[in-house]
């Protein structure tokens, strides 16, 4: 088989493999809120702080650095579940906390991320569990 024939067969195979690994993600702009409750699981990075509470699947995000960049709080599953939720705070450091109310799969290990300047800025994470202990 010539090189063109192999390439034409390889492309559909690559598309099928990639399509099977897509991540189910949801993003939202947070609504203004008070601070998260004590006992919330939190993580910080220079410029951003995010917190998660399993009861209600709530994510709080705060911009902690007056630099004009937006911040995000992200929760992502550990493999192999492949789901994620992102809560953006574009209100600035003087505006305080925002909150997003998500629906996430229960009883799963996941990561909580705080991200300053989403997609290219500083970030930190911590492990969370998506359900309250029984």
PDB file of N, CA and C in Angstrom, residues 20-84:
ATOM      1  N   UNK A  20     -13.285   9.256  21.228  1.00  0.00           N
ATOM      2  CA  UNK A  20     -13.601   8.427  22.378  1.00  0.00           C
ATOM      3  C   UNK A  20     -13.002   8.925  23.668  1.00  0.00           C
ATOM      4  N   UNK A  21     -12.102   9.910  23.598  1.00  0.00           N
ATOM      5  CA  UNK A  21     -11.440  10.399  24.806  1.00  0.00           C
ATOM      6  C   UNK A  21     -11.835  11.829  25.143  1.00  0.00           C
ATOM      7  N   UNK A  22     -12.874  12.350  24.536  1.00  0.00           N
ATOM      8  CA  UNK A  22     -13.293  13.724  24.797  1.00  0.00           C
ATOM      9  C   UNK A  22     -13.736  13.878  26.253  1.00  0.00           C
ATOM     10  N   UNK A  23     -13.437  15.031  26.817  1.00  0.00           N
ATOM     11  CA  UNK A  23     -13.802  15.328  28.192  1.00  0.00           C
ATOM     12  C   UNK A  23     -15.137  16.061  28.232  1.00  0.00           C
ATOM     13  N   UNK A  24     -16.039  15.627  29.107  1.00  0.00           N
ATOM     14  CA  UNK A  24     -17.314  16.299  29.294  1.00  0.00           C
ATOM     15  C   UNK A  24     -17.055  17.485  30.223  1.00  0.00           C
ATOM     16  N   UNK A  25     -17.143  18.701  29.681  1.00  0.00           N
ATOM     17  CA  UNK A  25     -16.830  19.883  30.477  1.00  0.00           C
ATOM     18  C   UNK A  25     -17.985  20.876  30.436  1.00  0.00           C
ATOM     19  N   UNK A  26     -18.138  21.619  31.521  1.00  0.00           N
ATOM     20  CA  UNK A  26     -19.138  22.664  31.632  1.00  0.00           C
ATOM     21  C   UNK A  26     -18.440  23.890  32.217  1.00  0.00           C
ATOM     22  N   UNK A  27     -18.738  25.059  31.670  1.00  0.00           N
ATOM     23  CA  UNK A  27     -18.156  26.297  32.178  1.00  0.00           C
ATOM     24  C   UNK A  27     -19.271  27.291  32.481  1.00  0.00           C
ATOM     25  N   UNK A  28     -19.041  28.132  33.477  1.00  0.00           N
ATOM     26  CA  UNK A  28     -20.036  29.135  33.850  1.00  0.00           C
ATOM     27  C   UNK A  28     -19.346  30.347  34.446  1.00  0.00           C
ATOM     28  N   UNK A  29     -19.960  31.509  34.283  1.00  0.00           N
ATOM     29  CA  UNK A  29     -19.524  32.690  35.002  1.00  0.00           C
ATOM     30  C   UNK A  29     -20.201  32.654  36.363  1.00  0.00           C
ATOM     31  N   UNK A  30     -19.418  32.826  37.409  1.00  0.00           N
ATOM     32  CA  UNK A  30     -19.967  32.779  38.760  1.00  0.00           C
ATOM     33  C   UNK A  30     -20.854  33.955  39.075  1.00  0.00           C
ATOM     34  N   UNK A  31     -21.759  33.756  40.027  1.00  0.00           N
ATOM     35  CA  UNK A  31     -22.606  34.840  40.499  1.00  0.00           C
ATOM     36  C   UNK A  31     -22.039  35.372  41.812  1.00  0.00           C
ATOM     37  N   UNK A  32     -22.161  36.683  42.066  1.00  0.00           N
ATOM     38  CA  UNK A  32     -21.609  37.247  43.304  1.00  0.00           C
ATOM     39  C   UNK A  32     -22.117  36.490  44.518  1.00  0.00           C
ATOM     40  N   UNK A  33     -21.215  36.311  45.479  1.00  0.00           N
ATOM     41  CA  UNK A  33     -21.532  35.488  46.643  1.00  0.00           C
ATOM     42  C   UNK A  33     -20.686  35.913  47.826  1.00  0.00           C
ATOM     43  N   UNK A  34     -21.102  35.483  48.985  1.00  0.00           N
ATOM     44  CA  UNK A  34     -20.253  35.626  50.158  1.00  0.00           C
ATOM     45  C   UNK A  34     -19.156  34.580  50.114  1.00  0.00           C
ATOM     46  N   UNK A  35     -18.336  34.575  51.122  1.00  0.00           N
ATOM     47  CA  UNK A  35     -17.238  33.613  51.207  1.00  0.00           C
ATOM     48  C   UNK A  35     -17.773  32.196  51.388  1.00  0.00           C
ATOM     49  N   UNK A  36     -16.998  31.196  51.008  1.00  0.00           N
ATOM     50  CA  UNK A  36     -17.423  29.812  51.233  1.00  0.00           C
ATOM     51  C   UNK A  36     -17.500  29.506  52.723  1.00  0.00           C
ATOM     52  N   UNK A  37     -18.263  28.492  53.092  1.00  0.00           N
ATOM     53  CA  UNK A  37     -18.374  28.151  54.512  1.00  0.00           C
ATOM     54  C   UNK A  37     -17.073  27.582  55.051  1.00  0.00           C
ATOM     55  N   UNK A  38     -16.900  27.665  56.370  1.00  0.00           N
ATOM     56  CA  UNK A  38     -15.729  27.033  56.973  1.00  0.00           C
ATOM     57  C   UNK A  38     -15.853  25.528  56.717  1.00  0.00           C
ATOM     58  N   UNK A  39     -14.760  24.888  56.515  1.00  0.00           N
ATOM     59  CA  UNK A  39     -14.777  23.470  56.198  1.00  0.00           C
ATOM     60  C   UNK A  39     -14.754  23.188  54.708  1.00  0.00           C
ATOM     61  N   UNK A  40     -14.898  24.228  53.863  1.00  0.00           N
ATOM     62  CA  UNK A  40     -14.789  24.035  52.418  1.00  0.00           C
ATOM     63  C   UNK A  40     -13.355  23.650  52.080  1.00  0.00           C
ATOM     64  N   UNK A  41     -13.189  22.814  51.094  1.00  0.00           N
ATOM     65  CA  UNK A  41     -11.855  22.423  50.617  1.00  0.00           C
ATOM     66  C   UNK A  41     -11.387  23.518  49.669  1.00  0.00           C
ATOM     67  N   UNK A  42     -10.224  24.132  49.950  1.00  0.00           N
ATOM     68  CA  UNK A  42      -9.752  25.273  49.163  1.00  0.00           C
ATOM     69  C   UNK A  42      -8.331  25.061  48.660  1.00  0.00           C
ATOM     70  N   UNK A  43      -8.009  25.800  47.603  1.00  0.00           N
ATOM     71  CA  UNK A  43      -6.661  25.809  47.045  1.00  0.00           C
ATOM     72  C   UNK A  43      -6.389  27.224  46.530  1.00  0.00           C
ATOM     73  N   UNK A  44      -5.130  27.654  46.623  1.00  0.00           N
ATOM     74  CA  UNK A  44      -4.749  28.997  46.184  1.00  0.00           C
ATOM     75  C   UNK A  44      -3.529  28.943  45.275  1.00  0.00           C
ATOM     76  N   UNK A  45      -3.448  29.928  44.418  1.00  0.00           N
ATOM     77  CA  UNK A  45      -2.270  30.176  43.598  1.00  0.00           C
ATOM     78  C   UNK A  45      -2.109  31.690  43.575  1.00  0.00           C
ATOM     79  N   UNK A  46      -0.936  32.226  43.260  1.00  0.00           N
ATOM     80  CA  UNK A  46      -0.827  33.683  43.220  1.00  0.00           C
ATOM     81  C   UNK A  46      -1.881  34.287  42.282  1.00  0.00           C
ATOM     82  N   UNK A  47      -2.807  35.050  42.837  1.00  0.00           N
ATOM     83  CA  UNK A  47      -3.841  35.718  42.070  1.00  0.00           C
ATOM     84  C   UNK A  47      -5.210  35.083  42.121  1.00  0.00           C
ATOM     85  N   UNK A  48      -5.329  33.848  42.638  1.00  0.00           N
ATOM     86  CA  UNK A  48      -6.643  33.188  42.622  1.00  0.00           C
ATOM     87  C   UNK A  48      -6.782  32.233  43.797  1.00  0.00           C
ATOM     88  N   UNK A  49      -8.027  32.093  44.261  1.00  0.00           N
ATOM     89  CA  UNK A  49      -8.365  31.109  45.282  1.00  0.00           C
ATOM     90  C   UNK A  49      -9.690  30.480  44.894  1.00  0.00           C
ATOM     91  N   UNK A  50      -9.784  29.159  45.027  1.00  0.00           N
ATOM     92  CA  UNK A  50     -11.059  28.486  44.761  1.00  0.00           C
ATOM     93  C   UNK A  50     -11.342  27.489  45.867  1.00  0.00           C
ATOM     94  N   UNK A  51     -12.631  27.238  46.092  1.00  0.00           N
ATOM     95  CA  UNK A  51     -13.087  26.339  47.148  1.00  0.00           C
ATOM     96  C   UNK A  51     -14.225  25.471  46.619  1.00  0.00           C
ATOM     97  N   UNK A  52     -14.373  24.290  47.224  1.00  0.00           N
ATOM     98  CA  UNK A  52     -15.410  23.336  46.815  1.00  0.00           C
ATOM     99  C   UNK A  52     -16.104  22.785  48.043  1.00  0.00           C
ATOM    100  N   UNK A  53     -17.427  22.645  47.936  1.00  0.00           N
ATOM    101  CA  UNK A  53     -18.234  21.970  48.947  1.00  0.00           C
ATOM    102  C   UNK A  53     -19.052  20.910  48.225  1.00  0.00           C
ATOM    103  N   UNK A  54     -18.917  19.660  48.669  1.00  0.00           N
ATOM    104  CA  UNK A  54     -19.602  18.543  48.009  1.00  0.00           C
ATOM    105  C   UNK A  54     -21.119  18.652  48.110  1.00  0.00           C
ATOM    106  N   UNK A  55     -21.632  19.080  49.264  1.00  0.00           N
ATOM    107  CA  UNK A  55     -23.085  19.225  49.431  1.00  0.00           C
ATOM    108  C   UNK A  55     -23.557  20.360  48.527  1.00  0.00           C
ATOM    109  N   UNK A  56     -24.193  20.031  47.428  1.00  0.00           N
ATOM    110  CA  UNK A  56     -24.646  21.031  46.475  1.00  0.00           C
ATOM    111  C   UNK A  56     -23.714  21.208  45.293  1.00  0.00           C
ATOM    112  N   UNK A  57     -22.542  20.578  45.327  1.00  0.00           N
ATOM    113  CA  UNK A  57     -21.569  20.683  44.232  1.00  0.00           C
ATOM    114  C   UNK A  57     -21.246  22.148  43.922  1.00  0.00           C
ATOM    115  N   UNK A  58     -20.870  22.892  44.950  1.00  0.00           N
ATOM    116  CA  UNK A  58     -20.640  24.330  44.836  1.00  0.00           C
ATOM    117  C   UNK A  58     -19.158  24.649  44.730  1.00  0.00           C
ATOM    118  N   UNK A  59     -18.834  25.594  43.835  1.00  0.00           N
ATOM    119  CA  UNK A  59     -17.457  26.074  43.656  1.00  0.00           C
ATOM    120  C   UNK A  59     -17.453  27.584  43.849  1.00  0.00           C
ATOM    121  N   UNK A  60     -16.553  28.079  44.704  1.00  0.00           N
ATOM    122  CA  UNK A  60     -16.351  29.512  44.915  1.00  0.00           C
ATOM    123  C   UNK A  60     -15.020  29.901  44.306  1.00  0.00           C
ATOM    124  N   UNK A  61     -14.954  31.133  43.760  1.00  0.00           N
ATOM    125  CA  UNK A  61     -13.719  31.622  43.150  1.00  0.00           C
ATOM    126  C   UNK A  61     -13.518  33.079  43.541  1.00  0.00           C
ATOM    127  N   UNK A  62     -12.277  33.400  43.911  1.00  0.00           N
ATOM    128  CA  UNK A  62     -11.949  34.775  44.279  1.00  0.00           C
ATOM    129  C   UNK A  62     -10.673  35.206  43.562  1.00  0.00           C
ATOM    130  N   UNK A  63     -10.724  36.419  43.012  1.00  0.00           N
ATOM    131  CA  UNK A  63      -9.548  37.049  42.408  1.00  0.00           C
ATOM    132  C   UNK A  63      -8.784  37.713  43.549  1.00  0.00           C
ATOM    133  N   UNK A  64      -7.545  37.334  43.754  1.00  0.00           N
ATOM    134  CA  UNK A  64      -6.787  37.860  44.897  1.00  0.00           C
ATOM    135  C   UNK A  64      -5.660  38.806  44.481  1.00  0.00           C
ATOM    136  N   UNK A  65      -5.635  39.208  43.223  1.00  0.00           N
ATOM    137  CA  UNK A  65      -4.544  40.063  42.741  1.00  0.00           C
ATOM    138  C   UNK A  65      -5.102  41.073  41.736  1.00  0.00           C
ATOM    139  N   UNK A  66      -4.944  42.349  42.016  1.00  0.00           N
ATOM    140  CA  UNK A  66      -5.456  43.400  41.129  1.00  0.00           C
ATOM    141  C   UNK A  66      -4.538  43.532  39.916  1.00  0.00           C
ATOM    142  N   UNK A  67      -4.734  42.636  38.937  1.00  0.00           N
ATOM    143  CA  UNK A  67      -3.891  42.663  37.745  1.00  0.00           C
ATOM    144  C   UNK A  67      -4.706  42.690  36.451  1.00  0.00           C
ATOM    145  N   UNK A  68      -6.029  42.769  36.536  1.00  0.00           N
ATOM    146  CA  UNK A  68      -6.873  42.826  35.355  1.00  0.00           C
ATOM    147  C   UNK A  68      -7.159  41.482  34.706  1.00  0.00           C
ATOM    148  N   UNK A  69      -6.609  40.409  35.245  1.00  0.00           N
ATOM    149  CA  UNK A  69      -6.835  39.079  34.682  1.00  0.00           C
ATOM    150  C   UNK A  69      -8.040  38.413  35.339  1.00  0.00           C
ATOM    151  N   UNK A  70      -8.733  37.587  34.581  1.00  0.00           N
ATOM    152  CA  UNK A  70      -9.802  36.796  35.175  1.00  0.00           C
ATOM    153  C   UNK A  70      -9.191  35.592  35.889  1.00  0.00           C
ATOM    154  N   UNK A  71      -9.990  34.953  36.717  1.00  0.00           N
ATOM    155  CA  UNK A  71      -9.541  33.770  37.454  1.00  0.00           C
ATOM    156  C   UNK A  71     -10.599  32.684  37.316  1.00  0.00           C
ATOM    157  N   UNK A  72     -10.202  31.449  37.627  1.00  0.00           N
ATOM    158  CA  UNK A  72     -11.142  30.337  37.516  1.00  0.00           C
ATOM    159  C   UNK A  72     -10.917  29.338  38.633  1.00  0.00           C
ATOM    160  N   UNK A  73     -11.998  28.691  39.013  1.00  0.00           N
ATOM    161  CA  UNK A  73     -11.951  27.534  39.892  1.00  0.00           C
ATOM    162  C   UNK A  73     -12.453  26.353  39.072  1.00  0.00           C
ATOM    163  N   UNK A  74     -11.655  25.328  38.978  1.00  0.00           N
ATOM    164  CA  UNK A  74     -11.983  24.188  38.121  1.00  0.00           C
ATOM    165  C   UNK A  74     -12.001  22.915  38.944  1.00  0.00           C
ATOM    166  N   UNK A  75     -12.984  22.070  38.699  1.00  0.00           N
ATOM    167  CA  UNK A  75     -12.964  20.725  39.259  1.00  0.00           C
ATOM    168  C   UNK A  75     -12.949  19.753  38.085  1.00  0.00           C
ATOM    169  N   UNK A  76     -12.029  18.795  38.163  1.00  0.00           N
ATOM    170  CA  UNK A  76     -11.871  17.814  37.096  1.00  0.00           C
ATOM    171  C   UNK A  76     -11.728  16.434  37.695  1.00  0.00           C
ATOM    172  N   UNK A  77     -12.335  15.476  37.020  1.00  0.00           N
ATOM    173  CA  UNK A  77     -12.239  14.099  37.485  1.00  0.00           C
ATOM    174  C   UNK A  77     -10.825  13.576  37.316  1.00  0.00           C
ATOM    175  N   UNK A  78     -10.506  12.627  38.160  1.00  0.00           N
ATOM    176  CA  UNK A  78      -9.297  11.858  37.928  1.00  0.00           C
ATOM    177  C   UNK A  78      -9.673  10.793  36.906  1.00  0.00           C
ATOM    178  N   UNK A  79      -8.718  10.298  36.188  1.00  0.00           N
ATOM    179  CA  UNK A  79      -9.018   9.269  35.171  1.00  0.00           C
ATOM    180  C   UNK A  79      -9.658   8.070  35.829  1.00  0.00           C
ATOM    181  N   UNK A  80     -10.514   7.340  35.196  1.00  0.00           N
ATOM    182  CA  UNK A  80     -10.900   7.413  33.790  1.00  0.00           C
ATOM    183  C   UNK A  80     -12.218   8.144  33.538  1.00  0.00           C
ATOM    184  N   UNK A  81     -12.816   8.786  34.516  1.00  0.00           N
ATOM    185  CA  UNK A  81     -14.173   9.332  34.374  1.00  0.00           C
ATOM    186  C   UNK A  81     -14.277  10.438  33.315  1.00  0.00           C
ATOM    187  N   UNK A  82     -13.318  11.341  33.243  1.00  0.00           N
ATOM    188  CA  UNK A  82     -13.253  12.389  32.226  1.00  0.00           C
ATOM    189  C   UNK A  82     -14.422  13.374  32.224  1.00  0.00           C
ATOM    190  N   UNK A  83     -14.572  14.129  33.289  1.00  0.00           N
ATOM    191  CA  UNK A  83     -15.545  15.224  33.318  1.00  0.00           C
ATOM    192  C   UNK A  83     -14.867  16.413  33.980  1.00  0.00           C
ATOM    193  N   UNK A  84     -15.398  17.600  33.743  1.00  0.00           N
ATOM    194  CA  UNK A  84     -14.834  18.801  34.341  1.00  0.00           C
ATOM    195  C   UNK A  84     -15.862  19.914  34.398  1.00  0.00           C
TER     196      UNK A  84
END
